[in-house]
Amino acid sequence: MRVAMIGTGYVGLVSGACFADFGHHVTCVDKDVNKIGALQRGDIPIYEPGLADLVRANVREKRLEFSMLLPEAVRQAEAVFIAVGTPSRRGDGHADLSFVYAAAREIAARLSGFTVVITKSTVPVGTGDEVERIIRELRPDADVAVVSNPEFLREGAAVRDFKHPDRIVVGCEDERARKVMAELYRPLYLNASPILYTQRRTAELIKYAANAFLATKITFINEVADLCERVGADVREVARGVGLDNRIGTKFLHAGPGFGGSCFPKDALALIKIGQDHEAPLRIVETVVAVNDQRKRAMARKVTAALHGNVRGRIVAVIGLTFKPNTDDMREAPSIALITALQDMGAQIRAYDPAGMEQARAMLQGVTYCDNPYSCAEEADALVIVTEWEQFRALDLTRLKGVMARPVLVDLRNVYREDEIRRHGFDYHGIGTMPAGEAPWSGMPALTGAAAS
Ligand SMILES: NC(=O)c1ccc[n+]([C@@H]2O[C@H](COP(=O)([O-])OP(=O)(O)OC[C@H]3O[C@@H](n4cnc5c(N)ncnc54)[C@H](O)[C@@H]3O)[C@@H](O)[C@H]2O)c1
C-alpha cells in the first residue's frame, strides 16, 4: 500500500520506517528542509535505538523515501497519516491544533481516489470531526474517510514499541477505511497484537486518558516517596510491595524527579482543558500537573540540603539531561527546572548527557558541558544523577571520588544502593529513602506499646 506520512518527527519517522519495514511504500514528508535534507543524505536527525538501521535498510529497498513535496506524496497515497506536532498552546494550555488543521488543508487539496486520512498526532476529542469538516468543505468531491489512530510508542524504545504494541487503537466509522487500517497493520495482527476498533471520538480520548493515568501513577509514587523520607520507609520496597499486586502492576512506580518529555506534561494539560470545556473537570489530573510542576524545582532544594543548605559558589555536576534514557529529547526534561533553580541559587553547573548535549546547549545557558561523567564531576561539590542512562549504573566510584571536591551523590533515580555508595566514602541522597543515621521525622511518633494495640 502507498502511504504518506505528514510530519517526520519522532512519531512520523519511526512509524514511517516501521510501515515501510512491513512492506508498504512510504513517503515521509516534512516542512523542515534541514530534517529532510539530512534524511535524504542518510543522516538520522534523532537518537532512537535501532532506527538508523531500519531507515537505511528500507531506503535501500526503495520502500521508504523523504520529501518536502506533500502534494505529490498525498496524490499517490491510499493512506495519509497526520503526524505533526500538537504542542501546548501558549497562554492557555489547550493543544495547539494549527499544524494539524494546516496539514488537513494541504492534504485536502491533493486527494485523488479513495483515501484514508489518519490522525496519528495526539489530538483532543472532536479533532477528527474538524479535520473531516475542513476536507469536505475544501473538496466536496473527495472520496475520503477520516480515522483516528493514536500512537503509544515510547521514545527510547520506539521501534520496538511500534512493532510490538500492547494494542493498536483505531477510531473508525467507515467500513472501507477499516479494511485499509487492517491491511496497514496486518503484520502486527499476525503477531497477535490486539486491534481495538472503536468510534473516532473514543479513540481520541483513549490516548489522553492513557497518558494521564500513567502520569498519575508516577506522581502518586513520587508523593509516597516524600512520605517515605519523613517516616523512615523505603519507597523502592513500598513500590514493589504495591506493584506486585496484579491489579496495580510494577511499571511506572519508580519514584524520581517528576515526569517530563514531549507528551505527558502537554497531554495531561490538554486533557484538563478538554474536561473543563465540557464541564467534566478532571480534578485528579489537575492535581497531578500541579504536584509535578512543583516537584521538578523542589529537586534543587534536595541538592541544596545535601550541601548543608547552601549552593552559592558551589560546583554541581549533573549527569543525565534528557527526560529519560535512550533519547536526545530535552522537551520538559526535569533537568531543565533543576539546573535553572540551582543557577538561581548561585551554583555553577557542569553537565553531561550521552545523547542530549546538542539539544541541551540550545536550552540551558551558563552551563559547562563535559565529555563524560568523570570530567563532569571534576572539582564538583555534588554529583546529581537526573536520568538513569545505562552507562551511569556502574560508574567507577573510586575514580569519581578522586576527581570530586566532595564525595556527595544525589541520586534522583535511585540507581544505587546507599550501603554500596557509602562503602566508597560517599555521602548519599536517594529518593524516598532516609539517609543512614537520620531519625524519622518526630512530629507524629510511631505508635508503640498500648497505643498501638
Ligand atoms: N514523541 C513521542 O514519543 C510521541 C508518542 C506518541 C504520540 N506523540 C504525538 O505525535 C505527534 C507528533 O509528535 P513528535 O514528537 O513526532 O513531534 P515532532 O515535533 O518531533 O515532529 C513533528 C514534525 O511535523 C512537521 N510538520 C509540522 N507541520 C507540517 C506540515 N504541514 N507538513 C509537513 N510537516 C509538518 C514538523 O516540521 C516536525 O518535524 C504529537 O501529537 C505527539 O503528541 C508523540
PDB file of C-alpha atoms in Angstrom, residues 4-8 26-41 65-74 106 110:
ATOM      1  CA  ALA A   4       2.155   9.349   3.013  1.00  0.00           C
ATOM      2  CA  MET A   5       3.363  10.330   6.472  1.00  0.00           C
ATOM      3  CA  ILE A   6       2.903  14.050   7.030  1.00  0.00           C
ATOM      4  CA  GLY A   7       5.351  15.158   9.742  1.00  0.00           C
ATOM      5  CA  THR A   8       8.678  13.345  10.105  1.00  0.00           C
ATOM      6  CA  VAL A  26       6.074   5.129   2.492  1.00  0.00           C
ATOM      7  CA  THR A  27       6.883   8.750   1.730  1.00  0.00           C
ATOM      8  CA  CYS A  28       7.734  10.725   4.848  1.00  0.00           C
ATOM      9  CA  VAL A  29       7.050  14.425   4.305  1.00  0.00           C
ATOM     10  CA  ASP A  30       8.222  17.348   6.398  1.00  0.00           C
ATOM     11  CA  LYS A  31       8.380  21.114   6.052  1.00  0.00           C
ATOM     12  CA  ASP A  32      11.763  21.226   7.774  1.00  0.00           C
ATOM     13  CA  VAL A  33      14.323  21.498   4.995  1.00  0.00           C
ATOM     14  CA  ASN A  34      17.211  20.532   7.292  1.00  0.00           C
ATOM     15  CA  LYS A  35      15.437  17.401   8.507  1.00  0.00           C
ATOM     16  CA  ILE A  36      14.521  16.183   5.039  1.00  0.00           C
ATOM     17  CA  GLY A  37      17.949  17.130   3.681  1.00  0.00           C
ATOM     18  CA  ALA A  38      19.645  15.112   6.434  1.00  0.00           C
ATOM     19  CA  LEU A  39      17.388  12.103   5.880  1.00  0.00           C
ATOM     20  CA  GLN A  40      17.944  12.193   2.137  1.00  0.00           C
ATOM     21  CA  ARG A  41      21.712  12.144   2.825  1.00  0.00           C
ATOM     22  CA  GLU A  65      11.647   7.984   0.870  1.00  0.00           C
ATOM     23  CA  PHE A  66      11.760  11.506   2.230  1.00  0.00           C
ATOM     24  CA  SER A  67      10.292  14.559   0.605  1.00  0.00           C
ATOM     25  CA  MET A  68       9.185  18.126   1.124  1.00  0.00           C
ATOM     26  CA  LEU A  69       6.570  17.727  -1.597  1.00  0.00           C
ATOM     27  CA  LEU A  70       3.317  16.982   0.196  1.00  0.00           C
ATOM     28  CA  PRO A  71       1.098  17.228  -2.931  1.00  0.00           C
ATOM     29  CA  GLU A  72       2.989  14.508  -4.766  1.00  0.00           C
ATOM     30  CA  ALA A  73       3.044  12.158  -1.762  1.00  0.00           C
ATOM     31  CA  VAL A  74      -0.666  12.621  -0.998  1.00  0.00           C
ATOM     32  CA  GLU A 106      -2.867  20.847   2.331  1.00  0.00           C
ATOM     33  CA  ARG A 110      -4.354  16.915  -3.341  1.00  0.00           C
TER      34      ARG A 110
END
